[in-house]
PDB file of C-alpha atoms in Angstrom:
ATOM      1  CA  UNK D   1      -6.266   2.958  19.282  1.00 60.00           C
ATOM      2  CA  UNK D   2      -2.939   2.263  17.608  1.00 72.00           C
ATOM      3  CA  UNK D   3      -2.172  -1.299  16.749  1.00 92.00           C
ATOM      4  CA  UNK D   4       1.233  -2.916  16.720  1.00 96.00           C
ATOM      5  CA  UNK D   5       3.791  -0.845  14.841  1.00 96.00           C
ATOM      6  CA  UNK D   6       7.175  -1.926  13.530  1.00 97.00           C
ATOM      7  CA  UNK D   7      10.135  -0.112  12.045  1.00 97.00           C
ATOM      8  CA  UNK D   8      11.710  -0.028   9.608  1.00 97.00           C
ATOM      9  CA  UNK D   9       9.452  -1.450   6.905  1.00 96.00           C
ATOM     10  CA  UNK D  10      12.288  -2.738   4.763  1.00 96.00           C
ATOM     11  CA  UNK D  11      15.979  -3.215   5.378  1.00 96.00           C
ATOM     12  CA  UNK D  12      18.880  -4.417   3.263  1.00 98.00           C
ATOM     13  CA  UNK D  13      22.045  -5.601   4.992  1.00 98.00           C
ATOM     14  CA  UNK D  14      25.244  -7.381   4.035  1.00 98.00           C
ATOM     15  CA  UNK D  15      26.390 -10.723   5.405  1.00 98.00           C
ATOM     16  CA  UNK D  16      28.199 -10.345   8.715  1.00 98.00           C
ATOM     17  CA  UNK D  17      26.500  -7.097   9.643  1.00 98.00           C
ATOM     18  CA  UNK D  18      24.234  -6.522  12.606  1.00 98.00           C
ATOM     19  CA  UNK D  19      20.623  -5.304  12.509  1.00 98.00           C
ATOM     20  CA  UNK D  20      18.116  -3.908  15.013  1.00 98.00           C
ATOM     21  CA  UNK D  21      14.384  -4.060  14.454  1.00 98.00           C
ATOM     22  CA  UNK D  22      11.858  -2.181  16.584  1.00 98.00           C
ATOM     23  CA  UNK D  23       8.320  -2.828  17.756  1.00 98.00           C
ATOM     24  CA  UNK D  24       5.709  -0.884  19.688  1.00 97.00           C
ATOM     25  CA  UNK D  25       2.917  -3.014  21.121  1.00 96.00           C
ATOM     26  CA  UNK D  26      -0.790  -2.386  20.929  1.00 93.00           C
ATOM     27  CA  UNK D  27      -1.995   0.036  23.589  1.00 92.00           C
ATOM     28  CA  UNK D  28      -2.572  -1.778  26.886  1.00 89.00           C
ATOM     29  CA  UNK D  29      -0.457  -4.815  25.991  1.00 92.00           C
ATOM     30  CA  UNK D  30       2.577  -5.736  28.064  1.00 92.00           C
ATOM     31  CA  UNK D  31       4.001  -8.780  26.276  1.00 93.00           C
ATOM     32  CA  UNK D  32       5.897  -8.809  22.996  1.00 95.00           C
ATOM     33  CA  UNK D  33       6.736 -11.827  20.864  1.00 94.00           C
ATOM     34  CA  UNK D  34       8.938 -11.962  17.786  1.00 97.00           C
ATOM     35  CA  UNK D  35       8.514 -14.308  14.808  1.00 97.00           C
ATOM     36  CA  UNK D  36      10.474 -15.002  11.645  1.00 98.00           C
ATOM     37  CA  UNK D  37       8.486 -15.733   8.490  1.00 95.00           C
ATOM     38  CA  UNK D  38      10.521 -17.082   5.602  1.00 94.00           C
ATOM     39  CA  UNK D  39       9.030 -16.940   2.124  1.00 89.00           C
ATOM     40  CA  UNK D  40       6.271 -19.514   1.710  1.00 85.00           C
ATOM     41  CA  UNK D  41       6.384 -20.562   5.349  1.00 90.00           C
ATOM     42  CA  UNK D  42       4.403 -19.883   8.478  1.00 93.00           C
ATOM     43  CA  UNK D  43       5.828 -17.608  11.159  1.00 95.00           C
ATOM     44  CA  UNK D  44       8.328 -19.248  13.531  1.00 96.00           C
ATOM     45  CA  UNK D  45       8.578 -18.175  17.146  1.00 94.00           C
ATOM     46  CA  UNK D  46      11.873 -16.509  18.071  1.00 97.00           C
ATOM     47  CA  UNK D  47      11.289 -15.339  21.645  1.00 95.00           C
ATOM     48  CA  UNK D  48       8.927 -13.489  23.944  1.00 93.00           C
ATOM     49  CA  UNK D  49       9.516 -10.598  26.350  1.00 94.00           C
ATOM     50  CA  UNK D  50       7.596  -9.734  29.468  1.00 91.00           C
ATOM     51  CA  UNK D  51       8.620  -7.383  32.275  1.00 91.00           C
ATOM     52  CA  UNK D  52      11.796  -6.563  30.330  1.00 94.00           C
ATOM     53  CA  UNK D  53      12.985 -10.162  30.414  1.00 94.00           C
ATOM     54  CA  UNK D  54      13.081 -12.953  27.865  1.00 93.00           C
ATOM     55  CA  UNK D  55      10.435 -15.385  29.049  1.00 89.00           C
ATOM     56  CA  UNK D  56      10.460 -18.026  26.325  1.00 88.00           C
ATOM     57  CA  UNK D  57      12.648 -18.816  23.366  1.00 92.00           C
ATOM     58  CA  UNK D  58      12.278 -20.826  20.201  1.00 92.00           C
ATOM     59  CA  UNK D  59      14.968 -22.730  18.295  1.00 92.00           C
ATOM     60  CA  UNK D  60      17.039 -19.758  17.221  1.00 97.00           C
ATOM     61  CA  UNK D  61      20.778 -19.261  17.837  1.00 97.00           C
ATOM     62  CA  UNK D  62      22.241 -16.753  20.262  1.00 96.00           C
ATOM     63  CA  UNK D  63      22.850 -14.390  17.351  1.00 98.00           C
ATOM     64  CA  UNK D  64      19.227 -13.452  17.871  1.00 98.00           C
ATOM     65  CA  UNK D  65      18.740 -11.330  20.961  1.00 97.00           C
ATOM     66  CA  UNK D  66      16.211  -8.855  22.174  1.00 97.00           C
ATOM     67  CA  UNK D  67      15.252  -6.258  24.647  1.00 97.00           C
ATOM     68  CA  UNK D  68      12.082  -4.846  26.155  1.00 97.00           C
ATOM     69  CA  UNK D  69      11.867  -1.332  27.515  1.00 97.00           C
ATOM     70  CA  UNK D  70       9.817  -0.045  30.461  1.00 96.00           C
ATOM     71  CA  UNK D  71       7.194   1.292  28.032  1.00 95.00           C
ATOM     72  CA  UNK D  72       6.797  -2.314  26.720  1.00 95.00           C
ATOM     73  CA  UNK D  73       8.322  -1.570  23.324  1.00 97.00           C
ATOM     74  CA  UNK D  74      10.882  -4.052  22.115  1.00 98.00           C
ATOM     75  CA  UNK D  75      13.903  -4.537  19.893  1.00 98.00           C
ATOM     76  CA  UNK D  76      15.141  -7.580  18.015  1.00 98.00           C
ATOM     77  CA  UNK D  77      18.873  -7.706  17.319  1.00 98.00           C
ATOM     78  CA  UNK D  78      20.528 -10.095  14.922  1.00 98.00           C
ATOM     79  CA  UNK D  79      24.337 -10.312  14.822  1.00 97.00           C
ATOM     80  CA  UNK D  80      26.615 -11.782  12.154  1.00 98.00           C
ATOM     81  CA  UNK D  81      23.854 -11.843   9.564  1.00 98.00           C
ATOM     82  CA  UNK D  82      23.608 -14.839   7.236  1.00 98.00           C
ATOM     83  CA  UNK D  83      21.875 -15.050   3.879  1.00 97.00           C
ATOM     84  CA  UNK D  84      19.353 -17.384   5.516  1.00 96.00           C
ATOM     85  CA  UNK D  85      18.268 -14.628   7.883  1.00 98.00           C
ATOM     86  CA  UNK D  86      16.448 -12.962   4.989  1.00 98.00           C
ATOM     87  CA  UNK D  87      12.783 -13.035   6.004  1.00 97.00           C
ATOM     88  CA  UNK D  88       9.821 -11.049   7.240  1.00 96.00           C
ATOM     89  CA  UNK D  89      10.193 -10.380  10.966  1.00 98.00           C
ATOM     90  CA  UNK D  90       6.915 -10.051  12.785  1.00 97.00           C
ATOM     91  CA  UNK D  91       6.226  -8.574  16.163  1.00 97.00           C
ATOM     92  CA  UNK D  92       3.112  -9.540  18.098  1.00 95.00           C
ATOM     93  CA  UNK D  93       1.752  -8.129  21.334  1.00 94.00           C
ATOM     94  CA  UNK D  94      -0.577  -9.589  23.918  1.00 90.00           C
ATOM     95  CA  UNK D  95      -1.655  -9.357  27.518  1.00 85.00           C
ATOM     96  CA  UNK D  96       0.223 -11.473  30.025  1.00 72.00           C
ATOM     97  CA  UNK D  97      -2.500 -13.994  30.662  1.00 63.00           C
ATOM     98  CA  UNK D  98      -0.961 -16.967  29.005  1.00 57.00           C
ATOM     99  CA  UNK D  99      -2.136 -18.476  25.746  1.00 58.00           C
ATOM    100  CA  UNK D 100      -4.279 -15.575  24.675  1.00 74.00           C
ATOM    101  CA  UNK D 101      -4.518 -14.053  21.224  1.00 82.00           C
ATOM    102  CA  UNK D 102      -1.638 -12.099  19.819  1.00 89.00           C
ATOM    103  CA  UNK D 103      -1.943  -9.021  17.626  1.00 91.00           C
ATOM    104  CA  UNK D 104       0.572  -8.766  14.819  1.00 94.00           C
ATOM    105  CA  UNK D 105       2.335  -5.820  13.292  1.00 96.00           C
ATOM    106  CA  UNK D 106       3.001  -5.376   9.559  1.00 95.00           C
ATOM    107  CA  UNK D 107       6.512  -6.764   9.843  1.00 96.00           C
ATOM    108  CA  UNK D 108       9.984  -5.729   8.757  1.00 97.00           C
ATOM    109  CA  UNK D 109      11.286  -7.237   5.522  1.00 97.00           C
ATOM    110  CA  UNK D 110      14.989  -7.984   5.982  1.00 98.00           C
ATOM    111  CA  UNK D 111      17.110  -8.826   2.971  1.00 98.00           C
ATOM    112  CA  UNK D 112      20.675 -10.021   3.530  1.00 98.00           C
ATOM    113  CA  UNK D 113      22.963  -9.858   0.500  1.00 97.00           C
TER     114      UNK D 113
ATOM    115  CA  UNK J   1       8.348 -31.949  18.436  1.00 67.00           C
ATOM    116  CA  UNK J   2       5.160 -29.955  18.625  1.00 77.00           C
ATOM    117  CA  UNK J   3       3.797 -29.191  15.174  1.00 89.00           C
ATOM    118  CA  UNK J   4       0.829 -27.947  13.197  1.00 94.00           C
ATOM    119  CA  UNK J   5      -0.037 -29.427   9.811  1.00 95.00           C
ATOM    120  CA  UNK J   6      -2.027 -27.760   7.097  1.00 96.00           C
ATOM    121  CA  UNK J   7      -2.612 -30.275   4.366  1.00 88.00           C
ATOM    122  CA  UNK J   8      -3.865 -27.931   1.669  1.00 90.00           C
ATOM    123  CA  UNK J   9      -1.037 -25.743   0.420  1.00 93.00           C
ATOM    124  CA  UNK J  10      -2.902 -24.069  -2.425  1.00 96.00           C
ATOM    125  CA  UNK J  11      -6.653 -24.034  -2.960  1.00 97.00           C
ATOM    126  CA  UNK J  12      -8.393 -22.541  -5.983  1.00 97.00           C
ATOM    127  CA  UNK J  13     -12.147 -21.973  -5.903  1.00 97.00           C
ATOM    128  CA  UNK J  14     -14.835 -20.114  -7.768  1.00 97.00           C
ATOM    129  CA  UNK J  15     -16.993 -17.595  -5.973  1.00 97.00           C
ATOM    130  CA  UNK J  16     -19.913 -19.172  -4.031  1.00 97.00           C
ATOM    131  CA  UNK J  17     -18.074 -22.470  -3.639  1.00 98.00           C
ATOM    132  CA  UNK J  18     -17.754 -23.947  -0.166  1.00 98.00           C
ATOM    133  CA  UNK J  19     -14.414 -23.982   1.617  1.00 97.00           C
ATOM    134  CA  UNK J  20     -12.829 -26.318   4.117  1.00 97.00           C
ATOM    135  CA  UNK J  21      -9.178 -26.009   5.116  1.00 97.00           C
ATOM    136  CA  UNK J  22      -7.648 -28.736   7.211  1.00 96.00           C
ATOM    137  CA  UNK J  23      -5.523 -28.224  10.327  1.00 97.00           C
ATOM    138  CA  UNK J  24      -4.089 -30.874  12.628  1.00 96.00           C
ATOM    139  CA  UNK J  25      -1.816 -30.391  15.618  1.00 94.00           C
ATOM    140  CA  UNK J  26       0.414 -32.741  17.540  1.00 90.00           C
ATOM    141  CA  UNK J  27      -0.047 -31.542  21.125  1.00 78.00           C
ATOM    142  CA  UNK J  28      -1.594 -33.458  23.947  1.00 74.00           C
ATOM    143  CA  UNK J  29      -3.269 -31.618  26.764  1.00 78.00           C
ATOM    144  CA  UNK J  30      -5.038 -28.297  26.771  1.00 83.00           C
ATOM    145  CA  UNK J  31      -4.522 -26.043  23.792  1.00 87.00           C
ATOM    146  CA  UNK J  32      -5.827 -22.764  22.455  1.00 90.00           C
ATOM    147  CA  UNK J  33      -6.425 -22.720  18.712  1.00 93.00           C
ATOM    148  CA  UNK J  34      -6.426 -19.916  16.171  1.00 95.00           C
ATOM    149  CA  UNK J  35      -6.897 -19.185  12.521  1.00 97.00           C
ATOM    150  CA  UNK J  36      -5.113 -16.130  11.178  1.00 96.00           C
ATOM    151  CA  UNK J  37      -5.528 -14.612   7.719  1.00 96.00           C
ATOM    152  CA  UNK J  38      -3.043 -12.561   5.729  1.00 94.00           C
ATOM    153  CA  UNK J  39      -4.616 -10.612   2.874  1.00 94.00           C
ATOM    154  CA  UNK J  40      -2.280  -9.500   0.069  1.00 90.00           C
ATOM    155  CA  UNK J  41      -0.112  -6.644   1.308  1.00 86.00           C
ATOM    156  CA  UNK J  42      -1.611  -6.694   4.788  1.00 89.00           C
ATOM    157  CA  UNK J  43      -0.498  -8.025   8.160  1.00 89.00           C
ATOM    158  CA  UNK J  44      -1.722 -11.118   9.944  1.00 93.00           C
ATOM    159  CA  UNK J  45      -5.212 -10.730  11.355  1.00 93.00           C
ATOM    160  CA  UNK J  46      -7.107 -13.003  13.717  1.00 93.00           C
ATOM    161  CA  UNK J  47      -9.982 -14.773  11.971  1.00 95.00           C
ATOM    162  CA  UNK J  48     -11.262 -16.815  14.906  1.00 95.00           C
ATOM    163  CA  UNK J  49     -10.131 -18.555  18.069  1.00 93.00           C
ATOM    164  CA  UNK J  50     -11.044 -21.456  20.328  1.00 93.00           C
ATOM    165  CA  UNK J  51     -10.224 -21.479  24.020  1.00 89.00           C
ATOM    166  CA  UNK J  52     -12.943 -23.663  25.565  1.00 89.00           C
ATOM    167  CA  UNK J  53     -16.661 -24.405  25.441  1.00 92.00           C
ATOM    168  CA  UNK J  54     -18.629 -24.931  22.240  1.00 94.00           C
ATOM    169  CA  UNK J  55     -16.233 -26.638  19.783  1.00 94.00           C
ATOM    170  CA  UNK J  56     -17.886 -24.864  16.851  1.00 96.00           C
ATOM    171  CA  UNK J  57     -16.604 -21.302  16.815  1.00 96.00           C
ATOM    172  CA  UNK J  58     -17.637 -18.487  14.542  1.00 96.00           C
ATOM    173  CA  UNK J  59     -15.297 -15.789  13.365  1.00 94.00           C
ATOM    174  CA  UNK J  60     -15.352 -12.740  11.187  1.00 93.00           C
ATOM    175  CA  UNK J  61     -16.546 -12.608   7.581  1.00 94.00           C
ATOM    176  CA  UNK J  62     -18.694 -15.742   7.834  1.00 96.00           C
ATOM    177  CA  UNK J  63     -15.865 -18.133   8.725  1.00 97.00           C
ATOM    178  CA  UNK J  64     -16.246 -20.887  11.300  1.00 97.00           C
ATOM    179  CA  UNK J  65     -14.079 -23.682  12.639  1.00 98.00           C
ATOM    180  CA  UNK J  66     -14.731 -26.910  14.478  1.00 96.00           C
ATOM    181  CA  UNK J  67     -12.448 -28.254  17.193  1.00 95.00           C
ATOM    182  CA  UNK J  68     -12.443 -32.060  17.285  1.00 94.00           C
ATOM    183  CA  UNK J  69     -10.264 -33.051  20.242  1.00 91.00           C
ATOM    184  CA  UNK J  70     -10.213 -36.767  19.403  1.00 91.00           C
ATOM    185  CA  UNK J  71      -8.818 -35.990  15.951  1.00 93.00           C
ATOM    186  CA  UNK J  72      -6.505 -33.157  17.065  1.00 93.00           C
ATOM    187  CA  UNK J  73      -8.123 -31.072  14.335  1.00 95.00           C
ATOM    188  CA  UNK J  74      -9.382 -27.518  13.932  1.00 97.00           C
ATOM    189  CA  UNK J  75     -10.680 -27.212  10.375  1.00 97.00           C
ATOM    190  CA  UNK J  76     -11.768 -23.891   8.915  1.00 97.00           C
ATOM    191  CA  UNK J  77     -14.991 -23.636   6.898  1.00 98.00           C
ATOM    192  CA  UNK J  78     -17.001 -21.111   4.951  1.00 98.00           C
ATOM    193  CA  UNK J  79     -20.215 -22.047   3.112  1.00 97.00           C
ATOM    194  CA  UNK J  80     -19.761 -19.597   0.241  1.00 97.00           C
ATOM    195  CA  UNK J  81     -16.457 -17.875  -0.541  1.00 98.00           C
ATOM    196  CA  UNK J  82     -16.051 -14.471  -2.120  1.00 97.00           C
ATOM    197  CA  UNK J  83     -13.319 -13.038  -4.313  1.00 96.00           C
ATOM    198  CA  UNK J  84     -12.264 -10.909  -1.330  1.00 96.00           C
ATOM    199  CA  UNK J  85     -11.410 -14.069   0.626  1.00 97.00           C
ATOM    200  CA  UNK J  86      -8.304 -14.497  -1.526  1.00 97.00           C
ATOM    201  CA  UNK J  87      -5.516 -14.631   1.055  1.00 97.00           C
ATOM    202  CA  UNK J  88      -3.095 -16.838   2.975  1.00 96.00           C
ATOM    203  CA  UNK J  89      -4.643 -18.706   5.908  1.00 98.00           C
ATOM    204  CA  UNK J  90      -2.627 -19.910   8.893  1.00 97.00           C
ATOM    205  CA  UNK J  91      -3.669 -22.292  11.624  1.00 97.00           C
ATOM    206  CA  UNK J  92      -1.886 -21.797  14.956  1.00 95.00           C
ATOM    207  CA  UNK J  93      -1.806 -23.444  18.354  1.00 92.00           C
ATOM    208  CA  UNK J  94      -0.713 -22.404  21.833  1.00 87.00           C
ATOM    209  CA  UNK J  95      -0.276 -24.962  24.563  1.00 77.00           C
ATOM    210  CA  UNK J  96      -2.020 -23.397  27.544  1.00 69.00           C
ATOM    211  CA  UNK J  97       1.163 -23.595  29.609  1.00 69.00           C
ATOM    212  CA  UNK J  98       3.215 -21.501  27.182  1.00 72.00           C
ATOM    213  CA  UNK J  99       2.901 -18.420  25.073  1.00 73.00           C
ATOM    214  CA  UNK J 100       4.700 -19.910  22.093  1.00 83.00           C
ATOM    215  CA  UNK J 101       2.365 -19.686  19.130  1.00 88.00           C
ATOM    216  CA  UNK J 102       3.085 -22.532  16.699  1.00 92.00           C
ATOM    217  CA  UNK J 103       1.967 -21.911  13.128  1.00 95.00           C
ATOM    218  CA  UNK J 104       1.259 -24.231  10.259  1.00 95.00           C
ATOM    219  CA  UNK J 105       2.854 -23.570   6.885  1.00 94.00           C
ATOM    220  CA  UNK J 106      -0.240 -21.838   5.591  1.00 96.00           C
ATOM    221  CA  UNK J 107      -2.786 -22.375   2.823  1.00 97.00           C
ATOM    222  CA  UNK J 108      -2.956 -20.022  -0.093  1.00 96.00           C
ATOM    223  CA  UNK J 109      -6.570 -19.517  -1.190  1.00 97.00           C
ATOM    224  CA  UNK J 110      -7.386 -18.053  -4.574  1.00 97.00           C
ATOM    225  CA  UNK J 111     -11.018 -17.261  -5.367  1.00 97.00           C
ATOM    226  CA  UNK J 112     -11.986 -16.455  -8.944  1.00 96.00           C
ATOM    227  CA  UNK J 113     -15.126 -14.501  -9.875  1.00 90.00           C
TER     228      UNK J 113
END
């Protein structure tokens, strides 16, 4: 049973560029959440997708957007990259039952130069 | 704003010592509580969770946590730590009405043989 997978593992981008990160949820899960983990900090909730729609959103600007596909996989897009966007981006999947445990992927390390 | 506080940022112990990591949250109402662990080079893994019932919950690898509603606390304990417990530990909370997992800043545990 495959767990949550994310691609790519590492990414280096320049300020102002755009980036797309990808996530495949754990088998049987239908809900995907994205988190940003800056160095030395806990993960911060970006948004959550269910039934191909954004269901909840954290305190992140509109530069952060996402998408969920019919097979439940998801993408995180960040436009107009800033140096402060450098972080580990984590994807987590869960079942749509509200408040239940989330399974995390290994993350994508984004460096903005 | 809803928040989770982990008071111990860095804990250093010798093997066989006892461990207690503090976690307090600022929510009122019904919450689900989690402890996640991040071993060096690995992704976040669920250590234990509390949804309802017995406030003393047992997790993997000999860890346990006690939910004290009156103190808004969910402290993590282990009677005797091992070198392999060296990792970053994160407390997290979900308000039952949302799926937004709120993390603390984490506690880095170092165990020396």
